[in-house]
C-alpha positions as a Python dict, from the first residue, in 0.01 Angstrom:
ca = {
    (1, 'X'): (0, 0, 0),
    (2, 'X'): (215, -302, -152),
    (3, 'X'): (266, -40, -462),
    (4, 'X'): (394, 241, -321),
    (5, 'X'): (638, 1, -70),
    (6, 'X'): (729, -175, -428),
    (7, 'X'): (812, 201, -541),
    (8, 'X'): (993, 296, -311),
    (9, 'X'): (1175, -36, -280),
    (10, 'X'): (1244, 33, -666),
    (11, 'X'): (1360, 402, -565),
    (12, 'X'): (1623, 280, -265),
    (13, 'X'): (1786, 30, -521),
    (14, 'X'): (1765, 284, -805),
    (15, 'X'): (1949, 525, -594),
    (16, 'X'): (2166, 303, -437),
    (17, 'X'): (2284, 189, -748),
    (18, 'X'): (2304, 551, -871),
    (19, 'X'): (2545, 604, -577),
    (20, 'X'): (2814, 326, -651),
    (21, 'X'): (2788, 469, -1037),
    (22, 'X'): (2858, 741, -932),
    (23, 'X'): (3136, 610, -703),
    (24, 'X'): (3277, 476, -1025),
    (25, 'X'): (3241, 765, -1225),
    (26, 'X'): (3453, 971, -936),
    (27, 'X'): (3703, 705, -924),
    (28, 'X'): (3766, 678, -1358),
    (29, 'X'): (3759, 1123, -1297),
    (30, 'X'): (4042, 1081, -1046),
    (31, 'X'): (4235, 818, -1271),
    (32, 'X'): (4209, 1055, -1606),
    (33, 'X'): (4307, 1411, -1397),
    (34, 'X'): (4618, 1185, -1245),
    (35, 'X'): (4685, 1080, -1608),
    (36, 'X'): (4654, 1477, -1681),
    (37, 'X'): (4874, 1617, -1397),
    (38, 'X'): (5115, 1307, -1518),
    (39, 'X'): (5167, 1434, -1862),
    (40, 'X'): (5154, 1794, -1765),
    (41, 'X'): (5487, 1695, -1569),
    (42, 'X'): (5604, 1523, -1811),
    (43, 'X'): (5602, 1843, -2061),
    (44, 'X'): (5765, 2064, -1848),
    (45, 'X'): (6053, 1891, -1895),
    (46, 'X'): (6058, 1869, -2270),
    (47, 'X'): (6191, 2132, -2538),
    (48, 'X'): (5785, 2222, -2700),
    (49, 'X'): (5608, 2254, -2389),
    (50, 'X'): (5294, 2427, -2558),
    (51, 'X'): (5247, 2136, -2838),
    (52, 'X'): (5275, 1859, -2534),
    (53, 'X'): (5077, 2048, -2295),
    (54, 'X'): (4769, 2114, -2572),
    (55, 'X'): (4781, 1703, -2653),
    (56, 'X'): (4737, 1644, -2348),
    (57, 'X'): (4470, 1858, -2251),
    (58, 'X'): (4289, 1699, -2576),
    (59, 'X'): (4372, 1382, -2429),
    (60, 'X'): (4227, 1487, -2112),
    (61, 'X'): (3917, 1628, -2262),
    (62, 'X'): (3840, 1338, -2477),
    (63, 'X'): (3903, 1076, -2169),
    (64, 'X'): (3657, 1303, -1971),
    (65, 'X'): (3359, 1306, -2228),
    (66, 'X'): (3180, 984, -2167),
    (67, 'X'): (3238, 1049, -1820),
    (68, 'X'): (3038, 1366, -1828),
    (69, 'X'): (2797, 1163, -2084),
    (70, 'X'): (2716, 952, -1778),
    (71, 'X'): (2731, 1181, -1502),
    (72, 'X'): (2467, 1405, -1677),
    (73, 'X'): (2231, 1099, -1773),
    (74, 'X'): (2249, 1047, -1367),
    (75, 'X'): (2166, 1346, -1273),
    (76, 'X'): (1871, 1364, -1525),
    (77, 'X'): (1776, 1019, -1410),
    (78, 'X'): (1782, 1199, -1071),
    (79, 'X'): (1602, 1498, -1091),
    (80, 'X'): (1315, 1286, -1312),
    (81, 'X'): (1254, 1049, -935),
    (82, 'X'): (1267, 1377, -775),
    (83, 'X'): (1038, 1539, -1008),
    (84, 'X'): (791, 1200, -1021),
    (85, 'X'): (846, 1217, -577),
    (86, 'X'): (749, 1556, -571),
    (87, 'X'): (419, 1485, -853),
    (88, 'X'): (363, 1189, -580),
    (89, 'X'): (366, 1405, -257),
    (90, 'X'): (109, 1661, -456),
    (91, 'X'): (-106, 1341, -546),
    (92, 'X'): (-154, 1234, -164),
    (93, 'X'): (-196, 1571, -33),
    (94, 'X'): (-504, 1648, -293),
    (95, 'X'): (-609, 1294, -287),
    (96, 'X'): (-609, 1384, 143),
    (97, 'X'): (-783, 1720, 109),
    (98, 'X'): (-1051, 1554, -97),
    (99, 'X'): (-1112, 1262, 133),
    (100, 'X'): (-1130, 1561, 392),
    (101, 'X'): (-1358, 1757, 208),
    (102, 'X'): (-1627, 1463, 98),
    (103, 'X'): (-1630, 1351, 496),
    (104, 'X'): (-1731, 1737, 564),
    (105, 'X'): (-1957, 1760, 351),
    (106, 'X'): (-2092, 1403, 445),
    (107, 'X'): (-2104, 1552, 857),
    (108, 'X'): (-2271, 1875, 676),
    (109, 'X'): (-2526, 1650, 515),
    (110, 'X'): (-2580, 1443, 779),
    (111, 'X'): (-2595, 1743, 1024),
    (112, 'X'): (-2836, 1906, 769),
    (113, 'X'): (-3040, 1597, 771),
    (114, 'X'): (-3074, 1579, 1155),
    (115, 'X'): (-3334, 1892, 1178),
    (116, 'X'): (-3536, 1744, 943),
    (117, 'X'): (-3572, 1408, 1138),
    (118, 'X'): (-3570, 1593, 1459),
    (119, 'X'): (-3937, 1770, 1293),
    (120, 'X'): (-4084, 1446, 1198),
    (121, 'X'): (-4002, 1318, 1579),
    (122, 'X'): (-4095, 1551, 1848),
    (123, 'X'): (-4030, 1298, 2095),
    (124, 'X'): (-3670, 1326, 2021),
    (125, 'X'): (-3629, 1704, 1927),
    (126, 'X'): (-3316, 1758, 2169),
    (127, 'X'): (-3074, 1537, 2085),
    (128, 'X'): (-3091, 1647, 1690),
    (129, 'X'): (-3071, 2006, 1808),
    (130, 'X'): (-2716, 1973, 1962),
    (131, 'X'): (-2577, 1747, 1652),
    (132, 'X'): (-2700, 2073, 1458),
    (133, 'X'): (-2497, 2290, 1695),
    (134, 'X'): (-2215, 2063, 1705),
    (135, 'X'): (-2204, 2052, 1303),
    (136, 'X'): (-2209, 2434, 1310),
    (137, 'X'): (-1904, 2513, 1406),
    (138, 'X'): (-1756, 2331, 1076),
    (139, 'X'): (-1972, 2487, 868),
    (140, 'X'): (-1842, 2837, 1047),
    (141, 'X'): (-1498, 2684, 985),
    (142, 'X'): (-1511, 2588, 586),
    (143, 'X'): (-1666, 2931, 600),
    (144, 'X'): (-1372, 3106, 778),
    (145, 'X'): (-1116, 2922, 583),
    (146, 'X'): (-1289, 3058, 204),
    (147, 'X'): (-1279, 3399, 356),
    (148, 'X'): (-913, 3315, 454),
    (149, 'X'): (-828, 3154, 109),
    (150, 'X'): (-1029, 3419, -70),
    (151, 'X'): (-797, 3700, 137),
    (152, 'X'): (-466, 3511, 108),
    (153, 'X'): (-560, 3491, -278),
    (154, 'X'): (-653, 3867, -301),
    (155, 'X'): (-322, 3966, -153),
    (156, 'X'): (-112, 3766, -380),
    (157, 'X'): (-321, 3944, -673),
    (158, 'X'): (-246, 4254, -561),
    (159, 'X'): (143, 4190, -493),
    (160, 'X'): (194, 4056, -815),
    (161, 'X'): (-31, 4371, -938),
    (162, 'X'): (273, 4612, -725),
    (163, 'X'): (534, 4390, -898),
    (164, 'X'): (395, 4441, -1208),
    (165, 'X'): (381, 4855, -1158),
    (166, 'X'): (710, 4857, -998),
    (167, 'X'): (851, 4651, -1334),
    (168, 'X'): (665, 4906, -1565),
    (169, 'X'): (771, 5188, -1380),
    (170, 'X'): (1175, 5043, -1360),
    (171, 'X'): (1127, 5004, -1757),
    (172, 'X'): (1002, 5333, -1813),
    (173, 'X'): (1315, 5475, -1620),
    (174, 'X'): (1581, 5298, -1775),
    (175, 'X'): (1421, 5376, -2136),
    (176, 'X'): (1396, 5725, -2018),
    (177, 'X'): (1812, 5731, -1922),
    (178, 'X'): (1911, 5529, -2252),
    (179, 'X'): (1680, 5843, -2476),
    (180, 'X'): (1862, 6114, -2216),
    (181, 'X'): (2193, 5919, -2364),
    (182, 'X'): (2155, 5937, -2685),
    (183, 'X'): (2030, 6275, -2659),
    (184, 'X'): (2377, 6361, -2520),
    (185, 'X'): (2585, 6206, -2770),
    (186, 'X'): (2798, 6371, -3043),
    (187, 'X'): (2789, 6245, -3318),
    (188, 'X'): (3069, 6118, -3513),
    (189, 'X'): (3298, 6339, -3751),
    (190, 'X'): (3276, 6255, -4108),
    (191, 'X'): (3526, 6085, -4253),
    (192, 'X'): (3788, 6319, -4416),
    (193, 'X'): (3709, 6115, -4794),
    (194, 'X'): (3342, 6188, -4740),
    (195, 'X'): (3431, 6508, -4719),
    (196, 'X'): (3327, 6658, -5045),
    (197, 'X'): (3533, 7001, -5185),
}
């Protein structure tokens, strides 16, 4: 628990201090296209418009480069914490699944467990009997949600099976126009030097 509020501690200040760099970064952008629009003024008056106006737009271009440098290294920084966020999310919801699946199968076991004492008491043979019925429906339901998975999965095999046939099929047609094409088209007169007499 201290970890992940460490984390994402570390991931506020990391992005907070992403935000005023980038704050900056807007700011020097501003300063260099007001430099630009400066100059570009300044050439329209002058005799060689085209020489002054390329200078400055190398000026401008050069300015602008470590600028870009560090805007791109921020958003790589960025989409690596939401990359890593999104690898975190993944690793809690499988990590919850699994802690869901061992206590079902702990409540099957148990359940499972309960007919068997319930033989080796008689005394006590109703009380077992409606723990088994109770554990039954979650056995029906693990069973309804692998015929549900196994369904869902089944479907998706045989859309991406269509997608597949439609792509083949879209392939085979467009091949078919380009042969029709060339089929169609003259050729080319010779040359009048290759034209032997």
């Amino acid at each position: 628990m201290k970890t992940s509020l460490l984390m994402l501690a570390a991931l506020v200040s990391l992005q907070v201090q992403a935000a005023t760099e980038r704050e900056q970064l807007r700011a020097q952008r501003q300063q260099i296209e007001a430099e630009f629009s400066a100059a570009m003024r300044e050439c329209s008056t002058k005799f060689q418009i085209t020489d002054c106006e390329l200078a400055a737009k190398a000026q401008r271009r050069t300015a602008l480069q470590p600028v870009l440098k560090q805007e791109q290294a921020l958003d790589l920084l960025e989409r690596q914490q939401r990359a890593q966020a999104q690898r975190e999310r993944v690793a809690a919801k499988q990590q919850a699944k699994a802690q869901e699946a061992r206590e079902m199968a702990a409540k099957a076991a148990k359940a499972a467990s309960a007919p068997a004492m319930a033989s080796s008491r008689p005394a006590q043979a109703e009380p077992p009997k409606r723990a088994a019925s109770a554990a039954a429906p979650s056995r029906n339901d693990v069973a309804a949600e692998r015929a549900l998975a196994a369904s869902q999965a089944e479907q998706a095999r045989r859309a991406t099976q269509r997608r597949i046939k439609a792509a083949q099929a879209h392939e085979k047609e467009v091949l078919a126009r380009e042969a029709a094409k060339a089929k169609h088209a003259a050729p080319l007169p010779l040359p009048s030097s290759a034209v032997q007499r």
